[in-house]
CSV table of C-alpha atoms in Angstrom, one decimal:
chain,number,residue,atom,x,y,z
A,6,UNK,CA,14.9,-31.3,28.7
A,7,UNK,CA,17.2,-29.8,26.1
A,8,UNK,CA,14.1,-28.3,24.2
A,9,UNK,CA,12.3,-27.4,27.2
A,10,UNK,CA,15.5,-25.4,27.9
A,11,UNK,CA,15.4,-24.0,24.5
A,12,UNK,CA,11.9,-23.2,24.4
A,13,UNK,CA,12.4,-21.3,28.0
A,14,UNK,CA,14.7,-19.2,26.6
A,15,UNK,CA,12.9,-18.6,23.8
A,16,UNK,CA,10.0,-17.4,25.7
A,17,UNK,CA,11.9,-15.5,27.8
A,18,UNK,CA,13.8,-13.6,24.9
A,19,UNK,CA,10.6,-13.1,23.4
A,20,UNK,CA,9.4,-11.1,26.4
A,21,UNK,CA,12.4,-8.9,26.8
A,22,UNK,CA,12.2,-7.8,22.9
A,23,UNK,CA,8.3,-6.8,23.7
A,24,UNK,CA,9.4,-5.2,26.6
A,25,UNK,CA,12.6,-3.3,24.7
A,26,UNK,CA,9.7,-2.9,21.5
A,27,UNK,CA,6.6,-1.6,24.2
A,28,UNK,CA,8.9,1.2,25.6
A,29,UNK,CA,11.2,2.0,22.6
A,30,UNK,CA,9.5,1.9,19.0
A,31,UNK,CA,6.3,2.1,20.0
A,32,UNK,CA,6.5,4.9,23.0
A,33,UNK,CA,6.7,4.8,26.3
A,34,UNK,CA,3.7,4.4,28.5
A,35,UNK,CA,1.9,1.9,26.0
A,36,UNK,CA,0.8,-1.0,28.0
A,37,UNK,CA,2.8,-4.1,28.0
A,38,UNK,CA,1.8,-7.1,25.2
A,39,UNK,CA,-1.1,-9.1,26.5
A,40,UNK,CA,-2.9,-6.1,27.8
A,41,UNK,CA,-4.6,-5.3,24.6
A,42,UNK,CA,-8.3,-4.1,25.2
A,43,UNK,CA,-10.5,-6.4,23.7
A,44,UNK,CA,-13.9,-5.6,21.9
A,45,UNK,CA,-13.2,-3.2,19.6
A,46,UNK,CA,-10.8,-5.4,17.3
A,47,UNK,CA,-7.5,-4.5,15.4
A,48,UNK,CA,-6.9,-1.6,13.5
A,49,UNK,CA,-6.9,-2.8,10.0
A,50,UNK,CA,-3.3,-1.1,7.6
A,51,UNK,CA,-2.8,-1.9,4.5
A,52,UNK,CA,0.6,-1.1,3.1
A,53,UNK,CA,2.0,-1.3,-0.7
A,54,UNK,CA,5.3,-1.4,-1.6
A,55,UNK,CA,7.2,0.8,-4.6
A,56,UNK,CA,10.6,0.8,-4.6
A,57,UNK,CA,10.9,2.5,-8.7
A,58,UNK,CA,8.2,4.0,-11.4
A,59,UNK,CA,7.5,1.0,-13.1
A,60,UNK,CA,4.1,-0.4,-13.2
A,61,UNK,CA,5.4,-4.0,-12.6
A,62,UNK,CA,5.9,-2.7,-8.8
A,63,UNK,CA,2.6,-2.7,-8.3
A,64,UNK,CA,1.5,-5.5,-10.4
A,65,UNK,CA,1.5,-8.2,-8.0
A,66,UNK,CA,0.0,-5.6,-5.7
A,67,UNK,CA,-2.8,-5.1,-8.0
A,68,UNK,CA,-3.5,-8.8,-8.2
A,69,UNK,CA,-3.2,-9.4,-4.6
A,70,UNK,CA,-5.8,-7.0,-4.0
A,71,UNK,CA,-8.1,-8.1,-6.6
A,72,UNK,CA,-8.4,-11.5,-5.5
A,73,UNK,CA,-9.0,-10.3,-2.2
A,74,UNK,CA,-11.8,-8.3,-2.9
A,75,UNK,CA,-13.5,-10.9,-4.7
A,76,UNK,CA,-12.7,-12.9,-1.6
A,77,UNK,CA,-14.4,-10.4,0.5
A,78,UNK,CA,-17.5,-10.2,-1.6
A,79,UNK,CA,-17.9,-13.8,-1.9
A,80,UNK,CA,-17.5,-14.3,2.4
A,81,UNK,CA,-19.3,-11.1,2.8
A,82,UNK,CA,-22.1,-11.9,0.0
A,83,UNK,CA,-22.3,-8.0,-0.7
A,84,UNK,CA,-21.5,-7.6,-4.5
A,85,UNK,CA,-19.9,-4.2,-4.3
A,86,UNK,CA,-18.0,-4.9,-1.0
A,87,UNK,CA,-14.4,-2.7,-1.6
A,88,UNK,CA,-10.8,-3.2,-0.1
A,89,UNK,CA,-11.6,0.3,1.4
A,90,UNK,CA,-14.7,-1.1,3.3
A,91,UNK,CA,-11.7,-3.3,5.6
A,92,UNK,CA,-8.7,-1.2,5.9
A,93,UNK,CA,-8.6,1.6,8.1
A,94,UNK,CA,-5.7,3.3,6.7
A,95,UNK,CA,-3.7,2.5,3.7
A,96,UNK,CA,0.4,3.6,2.9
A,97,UNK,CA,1.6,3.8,-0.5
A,98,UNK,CA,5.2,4.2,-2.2
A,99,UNK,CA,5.9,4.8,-5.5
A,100,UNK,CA,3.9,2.9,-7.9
A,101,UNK,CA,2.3,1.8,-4.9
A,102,UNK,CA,1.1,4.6,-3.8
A,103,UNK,CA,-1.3,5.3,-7.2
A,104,UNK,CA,-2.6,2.0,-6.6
A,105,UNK,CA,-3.5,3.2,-2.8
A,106,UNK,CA,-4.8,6.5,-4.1
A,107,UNK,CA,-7.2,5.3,-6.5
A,108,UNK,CA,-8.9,2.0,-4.2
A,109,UNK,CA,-9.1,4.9,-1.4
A,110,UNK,CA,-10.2,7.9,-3.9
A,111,UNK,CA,-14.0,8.9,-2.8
A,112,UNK,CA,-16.6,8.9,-5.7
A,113,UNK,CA,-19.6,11.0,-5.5
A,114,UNK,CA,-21.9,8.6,-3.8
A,115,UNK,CA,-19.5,9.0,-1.0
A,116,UNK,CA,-18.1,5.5,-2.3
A,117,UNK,CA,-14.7,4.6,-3.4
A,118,UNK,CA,-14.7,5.0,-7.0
A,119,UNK,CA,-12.8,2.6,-8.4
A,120,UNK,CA,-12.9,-1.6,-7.9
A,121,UNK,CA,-9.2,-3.6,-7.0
A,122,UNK,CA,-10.1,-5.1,-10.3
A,123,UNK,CA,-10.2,-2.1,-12.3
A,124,UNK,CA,-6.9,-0.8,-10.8
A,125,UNK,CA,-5.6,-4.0,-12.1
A,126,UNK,CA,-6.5,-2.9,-15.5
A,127,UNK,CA,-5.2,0.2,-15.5
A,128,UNK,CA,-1.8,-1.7,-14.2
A,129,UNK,CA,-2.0,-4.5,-16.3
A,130,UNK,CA,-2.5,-2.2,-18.8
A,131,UNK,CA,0.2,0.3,-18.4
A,132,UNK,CA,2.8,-2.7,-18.7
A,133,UNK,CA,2.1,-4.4,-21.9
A,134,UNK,CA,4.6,-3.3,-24.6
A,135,UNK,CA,1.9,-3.7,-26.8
A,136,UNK,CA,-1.4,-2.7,-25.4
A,137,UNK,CA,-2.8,-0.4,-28.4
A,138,UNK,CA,-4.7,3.0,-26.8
A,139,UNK,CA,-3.1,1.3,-23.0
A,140,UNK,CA,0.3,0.2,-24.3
A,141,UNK,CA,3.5,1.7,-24.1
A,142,UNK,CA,6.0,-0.7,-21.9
A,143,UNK,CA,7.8,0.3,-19.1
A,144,UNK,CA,9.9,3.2,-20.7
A,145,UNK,CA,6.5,3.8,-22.7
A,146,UNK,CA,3.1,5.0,-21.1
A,147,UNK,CA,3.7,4.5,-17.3
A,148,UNK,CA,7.1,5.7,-17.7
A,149,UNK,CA,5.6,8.8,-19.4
A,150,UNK,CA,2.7,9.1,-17.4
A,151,UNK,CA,5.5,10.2,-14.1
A,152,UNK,CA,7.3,12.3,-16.5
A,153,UNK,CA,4.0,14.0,-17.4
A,154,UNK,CA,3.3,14.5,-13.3
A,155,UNK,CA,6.4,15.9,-12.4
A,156,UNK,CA,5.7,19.3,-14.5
A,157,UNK,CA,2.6,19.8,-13.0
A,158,UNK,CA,0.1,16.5,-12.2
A,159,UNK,CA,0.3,14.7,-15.5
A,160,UNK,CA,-2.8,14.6,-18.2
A,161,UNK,CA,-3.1,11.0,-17.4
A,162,UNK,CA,-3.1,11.4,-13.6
A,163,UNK,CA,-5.4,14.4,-14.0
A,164,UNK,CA,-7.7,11.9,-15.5
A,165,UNK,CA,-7.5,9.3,-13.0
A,166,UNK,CA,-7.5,12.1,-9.5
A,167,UNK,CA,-9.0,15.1,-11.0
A,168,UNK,CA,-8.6,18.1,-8.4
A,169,UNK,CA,-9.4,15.3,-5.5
A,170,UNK,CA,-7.0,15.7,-2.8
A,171,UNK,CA,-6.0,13.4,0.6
A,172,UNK,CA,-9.4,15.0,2.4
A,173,UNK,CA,-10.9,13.1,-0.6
A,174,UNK,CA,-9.9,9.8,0.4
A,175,UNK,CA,-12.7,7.3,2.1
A,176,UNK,CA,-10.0,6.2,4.7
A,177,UNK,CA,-6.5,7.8,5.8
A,178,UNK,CA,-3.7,7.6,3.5
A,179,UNK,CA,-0.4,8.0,3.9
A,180,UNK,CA,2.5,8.4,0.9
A,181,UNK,CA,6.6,9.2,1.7
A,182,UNK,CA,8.9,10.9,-0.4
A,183,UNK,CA,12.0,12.7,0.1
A,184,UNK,CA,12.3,16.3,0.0
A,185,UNK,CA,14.6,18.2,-1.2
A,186,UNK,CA,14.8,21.5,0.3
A,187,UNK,CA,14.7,20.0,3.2
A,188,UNK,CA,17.0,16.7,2.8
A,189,UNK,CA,14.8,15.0,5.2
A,190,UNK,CA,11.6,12.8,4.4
A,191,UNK,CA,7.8,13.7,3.8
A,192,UNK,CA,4.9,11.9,4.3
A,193,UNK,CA,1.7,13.1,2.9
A,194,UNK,CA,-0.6,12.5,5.7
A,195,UNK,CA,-4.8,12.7,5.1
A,196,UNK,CA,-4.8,13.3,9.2
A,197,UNK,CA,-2.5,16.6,8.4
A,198,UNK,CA,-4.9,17.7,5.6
A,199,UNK,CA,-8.4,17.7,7.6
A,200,UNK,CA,-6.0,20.3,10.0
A,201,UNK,CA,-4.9,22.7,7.6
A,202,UNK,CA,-5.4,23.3,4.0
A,203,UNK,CA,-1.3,23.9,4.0
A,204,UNK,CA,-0.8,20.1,4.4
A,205,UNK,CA,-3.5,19.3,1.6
A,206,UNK,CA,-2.3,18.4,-1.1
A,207,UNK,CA,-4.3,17.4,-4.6
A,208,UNK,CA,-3.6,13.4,-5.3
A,209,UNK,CA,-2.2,13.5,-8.7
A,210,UNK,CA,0.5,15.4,-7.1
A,211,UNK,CA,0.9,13.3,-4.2
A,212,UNK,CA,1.5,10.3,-6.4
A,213,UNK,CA,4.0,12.1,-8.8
A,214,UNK,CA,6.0,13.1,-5.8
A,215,UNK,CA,6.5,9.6,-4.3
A,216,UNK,CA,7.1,8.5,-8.2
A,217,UNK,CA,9.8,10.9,-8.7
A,218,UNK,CA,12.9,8.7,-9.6
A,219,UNK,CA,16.4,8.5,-10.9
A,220,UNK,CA,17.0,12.0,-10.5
A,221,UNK,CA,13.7,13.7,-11.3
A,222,UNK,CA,12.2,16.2,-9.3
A,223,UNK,CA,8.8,16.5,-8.6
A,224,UNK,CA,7.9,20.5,-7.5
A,225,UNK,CA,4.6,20.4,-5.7
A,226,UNK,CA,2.2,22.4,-3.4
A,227,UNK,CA,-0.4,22.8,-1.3
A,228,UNK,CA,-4.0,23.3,-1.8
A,229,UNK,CA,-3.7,27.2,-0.8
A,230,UNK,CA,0.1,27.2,-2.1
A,231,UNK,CA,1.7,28.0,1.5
A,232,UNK,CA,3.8,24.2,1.2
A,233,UNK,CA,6.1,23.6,-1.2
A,234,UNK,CA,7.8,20.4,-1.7
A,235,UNK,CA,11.0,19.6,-4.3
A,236,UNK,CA,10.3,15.9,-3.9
A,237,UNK,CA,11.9,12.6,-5.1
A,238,UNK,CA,11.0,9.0,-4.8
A,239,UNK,CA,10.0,7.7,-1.3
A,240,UNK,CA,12.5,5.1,-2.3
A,241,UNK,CA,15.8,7.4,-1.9
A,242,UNK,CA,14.4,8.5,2.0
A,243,UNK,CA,14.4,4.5,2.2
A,244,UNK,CA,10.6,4.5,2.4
A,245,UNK,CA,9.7,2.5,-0.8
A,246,UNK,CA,8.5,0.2,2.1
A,247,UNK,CA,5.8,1.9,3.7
A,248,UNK,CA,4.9,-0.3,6.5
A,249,UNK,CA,6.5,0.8,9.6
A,250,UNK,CA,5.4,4.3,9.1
A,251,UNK,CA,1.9,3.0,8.8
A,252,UNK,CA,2.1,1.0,12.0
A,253,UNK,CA,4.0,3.8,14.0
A,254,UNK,CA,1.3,6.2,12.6
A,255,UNK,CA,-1.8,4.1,13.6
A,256,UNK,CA,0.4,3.1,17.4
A,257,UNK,CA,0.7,7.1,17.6
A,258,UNK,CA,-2.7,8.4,16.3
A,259,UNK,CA,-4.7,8.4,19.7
A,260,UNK,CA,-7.5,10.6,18.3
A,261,UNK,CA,-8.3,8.8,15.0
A,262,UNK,CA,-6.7,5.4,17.1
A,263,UNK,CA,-7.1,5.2,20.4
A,264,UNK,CA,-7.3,1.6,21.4
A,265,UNK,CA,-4.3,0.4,19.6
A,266,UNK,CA,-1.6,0.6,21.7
A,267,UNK,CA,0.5,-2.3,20.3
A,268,UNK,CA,1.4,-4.4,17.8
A,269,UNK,CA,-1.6,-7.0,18.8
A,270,UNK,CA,-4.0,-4.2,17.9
A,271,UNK,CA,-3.0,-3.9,14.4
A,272,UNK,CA,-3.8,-6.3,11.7
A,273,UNK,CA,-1.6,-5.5,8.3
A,274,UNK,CA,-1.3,-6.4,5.0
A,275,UNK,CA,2.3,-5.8,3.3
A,276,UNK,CA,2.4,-5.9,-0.1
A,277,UNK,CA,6.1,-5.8,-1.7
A,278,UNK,CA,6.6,-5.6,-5.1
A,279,UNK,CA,8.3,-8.4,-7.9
A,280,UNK,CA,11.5,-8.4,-8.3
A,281,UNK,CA,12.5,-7.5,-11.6
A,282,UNK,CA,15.7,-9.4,-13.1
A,283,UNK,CA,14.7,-11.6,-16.7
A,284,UNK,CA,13.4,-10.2,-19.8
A,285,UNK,CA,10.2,-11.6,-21.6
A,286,UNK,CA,9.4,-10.7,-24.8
A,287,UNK,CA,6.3,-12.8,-27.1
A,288,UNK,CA,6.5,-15.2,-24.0
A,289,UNK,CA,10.0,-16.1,-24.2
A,290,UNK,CA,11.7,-15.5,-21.1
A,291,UNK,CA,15.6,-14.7,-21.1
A,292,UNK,CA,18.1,-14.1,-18.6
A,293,UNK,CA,18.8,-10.3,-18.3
A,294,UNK,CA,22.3,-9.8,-19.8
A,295,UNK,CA,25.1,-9.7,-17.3
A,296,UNK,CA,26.6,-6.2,-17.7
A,297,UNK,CA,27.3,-3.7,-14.9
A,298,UNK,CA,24.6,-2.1,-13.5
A,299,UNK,CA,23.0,1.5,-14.4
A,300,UNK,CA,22.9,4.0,-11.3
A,301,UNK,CA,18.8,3.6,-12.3
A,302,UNK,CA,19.4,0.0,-11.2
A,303,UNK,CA,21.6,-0.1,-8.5
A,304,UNK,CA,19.2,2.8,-6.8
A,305,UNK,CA,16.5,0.1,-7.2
A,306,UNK,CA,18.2,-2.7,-6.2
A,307,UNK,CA,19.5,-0.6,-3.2
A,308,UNK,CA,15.4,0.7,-2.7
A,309,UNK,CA,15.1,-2.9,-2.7
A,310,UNK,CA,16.8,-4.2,-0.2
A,311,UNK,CA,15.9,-1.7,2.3
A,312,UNK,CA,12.6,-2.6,1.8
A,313,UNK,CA,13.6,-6.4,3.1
A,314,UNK,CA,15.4,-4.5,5.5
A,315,UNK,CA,12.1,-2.7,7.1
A,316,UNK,CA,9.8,-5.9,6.4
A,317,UNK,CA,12.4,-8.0,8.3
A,318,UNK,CA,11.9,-5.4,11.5
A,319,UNK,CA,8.5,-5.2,11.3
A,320,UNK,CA,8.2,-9.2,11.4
A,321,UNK,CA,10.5,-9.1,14.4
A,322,UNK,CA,8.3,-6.4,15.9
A,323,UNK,CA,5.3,-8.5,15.7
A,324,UNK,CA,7.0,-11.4,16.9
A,325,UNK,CA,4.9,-14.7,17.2
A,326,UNK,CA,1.7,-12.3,16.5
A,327,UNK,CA,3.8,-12.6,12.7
A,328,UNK,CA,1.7,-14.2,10.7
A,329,UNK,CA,-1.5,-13.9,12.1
A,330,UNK,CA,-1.0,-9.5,12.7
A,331,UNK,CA,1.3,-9.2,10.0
A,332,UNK,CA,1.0,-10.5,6.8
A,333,UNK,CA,3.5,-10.0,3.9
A,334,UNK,CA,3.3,-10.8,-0.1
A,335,UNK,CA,6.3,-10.6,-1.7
A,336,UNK,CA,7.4,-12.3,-5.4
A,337,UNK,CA,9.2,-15.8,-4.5
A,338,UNK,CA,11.6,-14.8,-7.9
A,339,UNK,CA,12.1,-12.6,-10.4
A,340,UNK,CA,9.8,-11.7,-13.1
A,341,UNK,CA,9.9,-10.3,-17.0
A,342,UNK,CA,9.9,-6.8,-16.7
A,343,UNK,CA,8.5,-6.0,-20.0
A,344,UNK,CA,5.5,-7.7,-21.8
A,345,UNK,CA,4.1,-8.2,-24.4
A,346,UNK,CA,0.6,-6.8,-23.8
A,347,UNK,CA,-2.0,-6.9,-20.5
A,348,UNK,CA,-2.6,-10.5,-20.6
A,349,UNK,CA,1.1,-11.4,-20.4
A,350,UNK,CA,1.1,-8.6,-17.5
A,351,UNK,CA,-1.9,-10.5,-16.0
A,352,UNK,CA,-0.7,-13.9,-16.2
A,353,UNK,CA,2.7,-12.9,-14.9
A,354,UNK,CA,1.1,-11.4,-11.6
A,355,UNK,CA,-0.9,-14.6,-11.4
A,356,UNK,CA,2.5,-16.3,-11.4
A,357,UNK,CA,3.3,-14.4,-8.1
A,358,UNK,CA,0.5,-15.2,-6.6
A,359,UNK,CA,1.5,-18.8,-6.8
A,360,UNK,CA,5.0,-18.0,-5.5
A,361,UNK,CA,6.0,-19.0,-2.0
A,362,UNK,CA,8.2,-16.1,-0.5
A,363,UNK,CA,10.6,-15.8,2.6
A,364,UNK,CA,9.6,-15.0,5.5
A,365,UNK,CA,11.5,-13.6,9.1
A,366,UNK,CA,11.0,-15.2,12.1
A,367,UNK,CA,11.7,-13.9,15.3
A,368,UNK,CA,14.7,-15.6,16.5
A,369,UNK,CA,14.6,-18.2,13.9
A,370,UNK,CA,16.2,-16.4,10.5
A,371,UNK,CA,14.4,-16.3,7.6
A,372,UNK,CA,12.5,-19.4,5.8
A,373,UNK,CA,10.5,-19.8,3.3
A,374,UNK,CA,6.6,-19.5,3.4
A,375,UNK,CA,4.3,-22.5,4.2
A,376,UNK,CA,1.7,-20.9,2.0
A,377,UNK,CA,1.4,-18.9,-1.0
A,378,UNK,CA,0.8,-15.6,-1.6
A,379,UNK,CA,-2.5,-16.6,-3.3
A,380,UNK,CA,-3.2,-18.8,0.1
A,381,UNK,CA,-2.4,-15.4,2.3
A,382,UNK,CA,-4.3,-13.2,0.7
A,383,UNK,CA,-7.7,-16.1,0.9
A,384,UNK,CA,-7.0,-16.7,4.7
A,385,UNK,CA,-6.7,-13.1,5.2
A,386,UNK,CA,-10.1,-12.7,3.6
A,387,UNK,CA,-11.8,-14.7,6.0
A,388,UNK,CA,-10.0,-12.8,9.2
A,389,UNK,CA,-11.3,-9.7,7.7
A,390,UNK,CA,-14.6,-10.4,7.4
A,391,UNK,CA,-14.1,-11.6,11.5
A,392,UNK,CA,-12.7,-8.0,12.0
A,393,UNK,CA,-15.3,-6.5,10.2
A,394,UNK,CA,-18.1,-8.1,12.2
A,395,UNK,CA,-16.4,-8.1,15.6
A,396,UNK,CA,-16.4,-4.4,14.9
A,397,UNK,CA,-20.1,-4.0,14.1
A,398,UNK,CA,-21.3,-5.6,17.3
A,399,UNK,CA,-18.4,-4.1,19.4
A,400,UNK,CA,-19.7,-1.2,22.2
A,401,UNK,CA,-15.9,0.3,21.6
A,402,UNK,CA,-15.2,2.3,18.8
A,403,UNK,CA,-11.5,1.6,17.8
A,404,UNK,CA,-11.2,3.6,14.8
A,405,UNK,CA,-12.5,7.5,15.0
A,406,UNK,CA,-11.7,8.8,11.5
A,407,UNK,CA,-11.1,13.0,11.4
A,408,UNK,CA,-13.5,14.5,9.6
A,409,UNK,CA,-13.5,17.7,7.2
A,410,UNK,CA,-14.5,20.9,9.5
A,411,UNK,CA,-15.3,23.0,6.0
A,412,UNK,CA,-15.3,20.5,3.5
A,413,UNK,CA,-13.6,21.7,0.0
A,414,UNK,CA,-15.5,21.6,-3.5
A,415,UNK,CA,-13.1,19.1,-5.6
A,416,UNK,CA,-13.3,17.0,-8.4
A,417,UNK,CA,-14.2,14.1,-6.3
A,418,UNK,CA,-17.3,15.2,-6.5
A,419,UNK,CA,-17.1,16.5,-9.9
A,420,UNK,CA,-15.1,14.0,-12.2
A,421,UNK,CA,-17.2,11.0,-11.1
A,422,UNK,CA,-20.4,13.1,-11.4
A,423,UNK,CA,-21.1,9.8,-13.9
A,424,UNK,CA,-21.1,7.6,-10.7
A,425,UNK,CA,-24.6,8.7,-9.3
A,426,UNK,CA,-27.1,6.1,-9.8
A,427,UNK,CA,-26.5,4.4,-6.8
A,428,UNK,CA,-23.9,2.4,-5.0
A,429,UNK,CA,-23.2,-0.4,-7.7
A,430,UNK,CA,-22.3,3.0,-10.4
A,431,UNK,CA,-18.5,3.5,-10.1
A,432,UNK,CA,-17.1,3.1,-13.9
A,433,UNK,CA,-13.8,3.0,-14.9
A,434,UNK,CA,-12.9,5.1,-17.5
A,435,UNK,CA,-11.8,4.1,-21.0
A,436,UNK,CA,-8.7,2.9,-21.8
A,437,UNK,CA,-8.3,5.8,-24.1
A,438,UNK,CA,-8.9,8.4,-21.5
A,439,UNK,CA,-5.6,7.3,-20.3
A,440,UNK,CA,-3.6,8.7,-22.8
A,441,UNK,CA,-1.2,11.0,-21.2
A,442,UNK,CA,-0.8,12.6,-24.9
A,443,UNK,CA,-4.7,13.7,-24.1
């Protein structure tokens, strides 16, 4: 009796935070949970994390993501089967959001140019302490590569971006960061671009906006130069967690969105980054020294935990859909920093992968996982591929993606002109071409 009590409580408590969740966060005049308009499936968000500059905040990202899509491709039996192909939007911070950018950046065969696994690369790569032509460490190449974009896009960005801007994207994308002038956020929004060239802006200065850290200021514009933004890191708006604006976008869209009207019409994928707090150098692993802490790391440490903060609401918005809607990657514990080259990057990410990480439960805490990341990220996989086929046989259209009125000559077309030969073609660059001394 005492458990049935509990469990009727439970229930009940359950249904006055959907109701509180239906009429507050998500707006008023959504229908209540459980009246979800079935056919057309669940809007698809993908959301990375990137709560400093350092490469190592998307590395587990970058892993996650590659083991997906070879996930995908093996379930869907199409060899050049893309994370882009399943998400219907994608949200980036920080480091996160370059990793966002370049699995959403459109080649010339109208595909997205580069594979999870070669993002991987380039992050793996842009670690390693001693990576020869991709080395550099964390103060090294990566760290250089943001300095490089905040006066003006970055040699190395230039070479990954091009003039491509958000209209050049194969799905929506959405990037925070915190403007200055305005001391209020920004979020660079691919639905705002198609609109007006005024809220198009090129990629490579998208990603060193949200990048813009400890301080730095990242002075941007618009396509046409009417928009100007003084940005820093999404991070100091408390956005290095990108997921709830991606939800509240999607629940809000109703032109490029209008089935989903709450959180059971949503399917996500929330990719935090590894928390940074031993050393590794050769292999060795030390404890970082205990010393007081830099204002660079108590800002990240403070970015940080806000990002728990908004992954811990968005569980308890989804409820007992958690888990099965909302799906969160997050390192179990802390990882080395610094590296010695790509392979130590790789095999570190790997590590996370195999990490268990705490989860929230509604009215339960927080525990920790019953499954690894790596065991997320296969399951999710499979209810993908469902997604994906419910859609193709579904009379409803859920997703109705703005298109370009005019669209804009840019070097998405251009700087992948290599990438023609048919739908297999997208290369990656060489590792030289990343040099932001180039």
């Amino acid at each position: 009796m005492e458990m049935e009590a509990y469990a009727t409580m439970d229930k009940l408590s359950y249904e006055i935070f959907s109701l509180l969740e239906t009429k507050f966060l998500f707006g008023a005049g959504t229908p209540a949970r459980g009246a979800r308009l079935d056919g057309g499936g669940r809007v698809r968000v993908l959301a990375i994390d990137g709560c400093g500059a350092g490469a190592d905040d998307a590395l587990l990202a970058a892993a996650a993501l590659a083991r997906l899509e070879a996930g995908l491709r093996d379930r869907t039996g199409d060899p050049d089967a893309r994370v882009a192909d399943f998400f219907d939007v994608a949200a980036g911070a920080g480091a996160g959001a370059v990793l966002a950018a370049m699995l959403l950046l459109r080649g010339a065969d109208g595909r997205p140019r580069y594979t999870a696994q070669e993002a991987l690369a380039f992050v793996a790569g842009s670690v390693g302490a001693r990576n020869g032509d991709w080395g550099g460490g964390r103060r090294g190449r990566w760290a250089k590569l943001f300095r490089g974009a905040g006066r003006g896009g970055g040699r190395a960005f230039r070479r990954v971006f091009g003039d491509a801007t958000l209209r050049d994207t194969v799905a929506p994308l959405l990037v925070p960061c915190y403007d200055i002038a305005t001391a209020a956020p920004f979020v660079f929004s691919r639905a705002d671009a198609v609109e007006a060239d005024a809220f198009d802006f090129r990629l490579r200065d998208v990603c060193a906006a949200t990048c813009a850290a400890s301080g730095a200021v990242a002075h941007v514009r618009s396509v046409d130069g009417l928009t100007a933004i003084a940005a820093a890191s999404g991070g100091v708006a408390g956005m290095g967690n990108p997921a709830a604006a991606a939800v509240t976008h999607v629940l809000h869209n109703k032109q490029e969105f209008p089935l989903a009207n709450g959180v059971d019409d949503v399917l996500v994928l929330s990719i935090g980054t590894g928390a940074s707090a031993t050393v590794s150098t050769h292999g060795v692993t030390t404890p970082m020294p205990t010393r007081s802490p830099s204002p660079r790391e108590l800002a990240r440490v403070t970015a940080e935990g806000v990002a728990d903060m908004v992954d811990e609401s968005v569980a308890m918005a989804f409820g007992h859909a958690c888990g099965a809607n909302y799906v969160r990657l997050q390192a179990g514990k802390a990882v080395a920093p610094v590296l010695a080259d790509a392979e130590a990057a790789v095999a570190a990410a790997g590590e996370m992968l195999g990490q268990r990480n705490v989860e929230s439960v509604l009215f339960r805490g927080r525990r920790l996982s019953e499954r690894t990341n790596a065991e997320k990220v296969d399951a999710l996989a499979a209810e993908l591929v469902k997604e994906h086929e419910r859609r193709r046989h579904s009379p409803l259209p859920n997703v109705a993606i703005k298109q370009v009125a005019t669209p804009r000559l840019s070097s998405a077309t251009t700087a992948s002109s290599a990438t023609t030969t048919g739908r297999t073609a997208s290369t990656m660059p060489s590792p030289a071409s990343w040099d932001p001394r180039r």
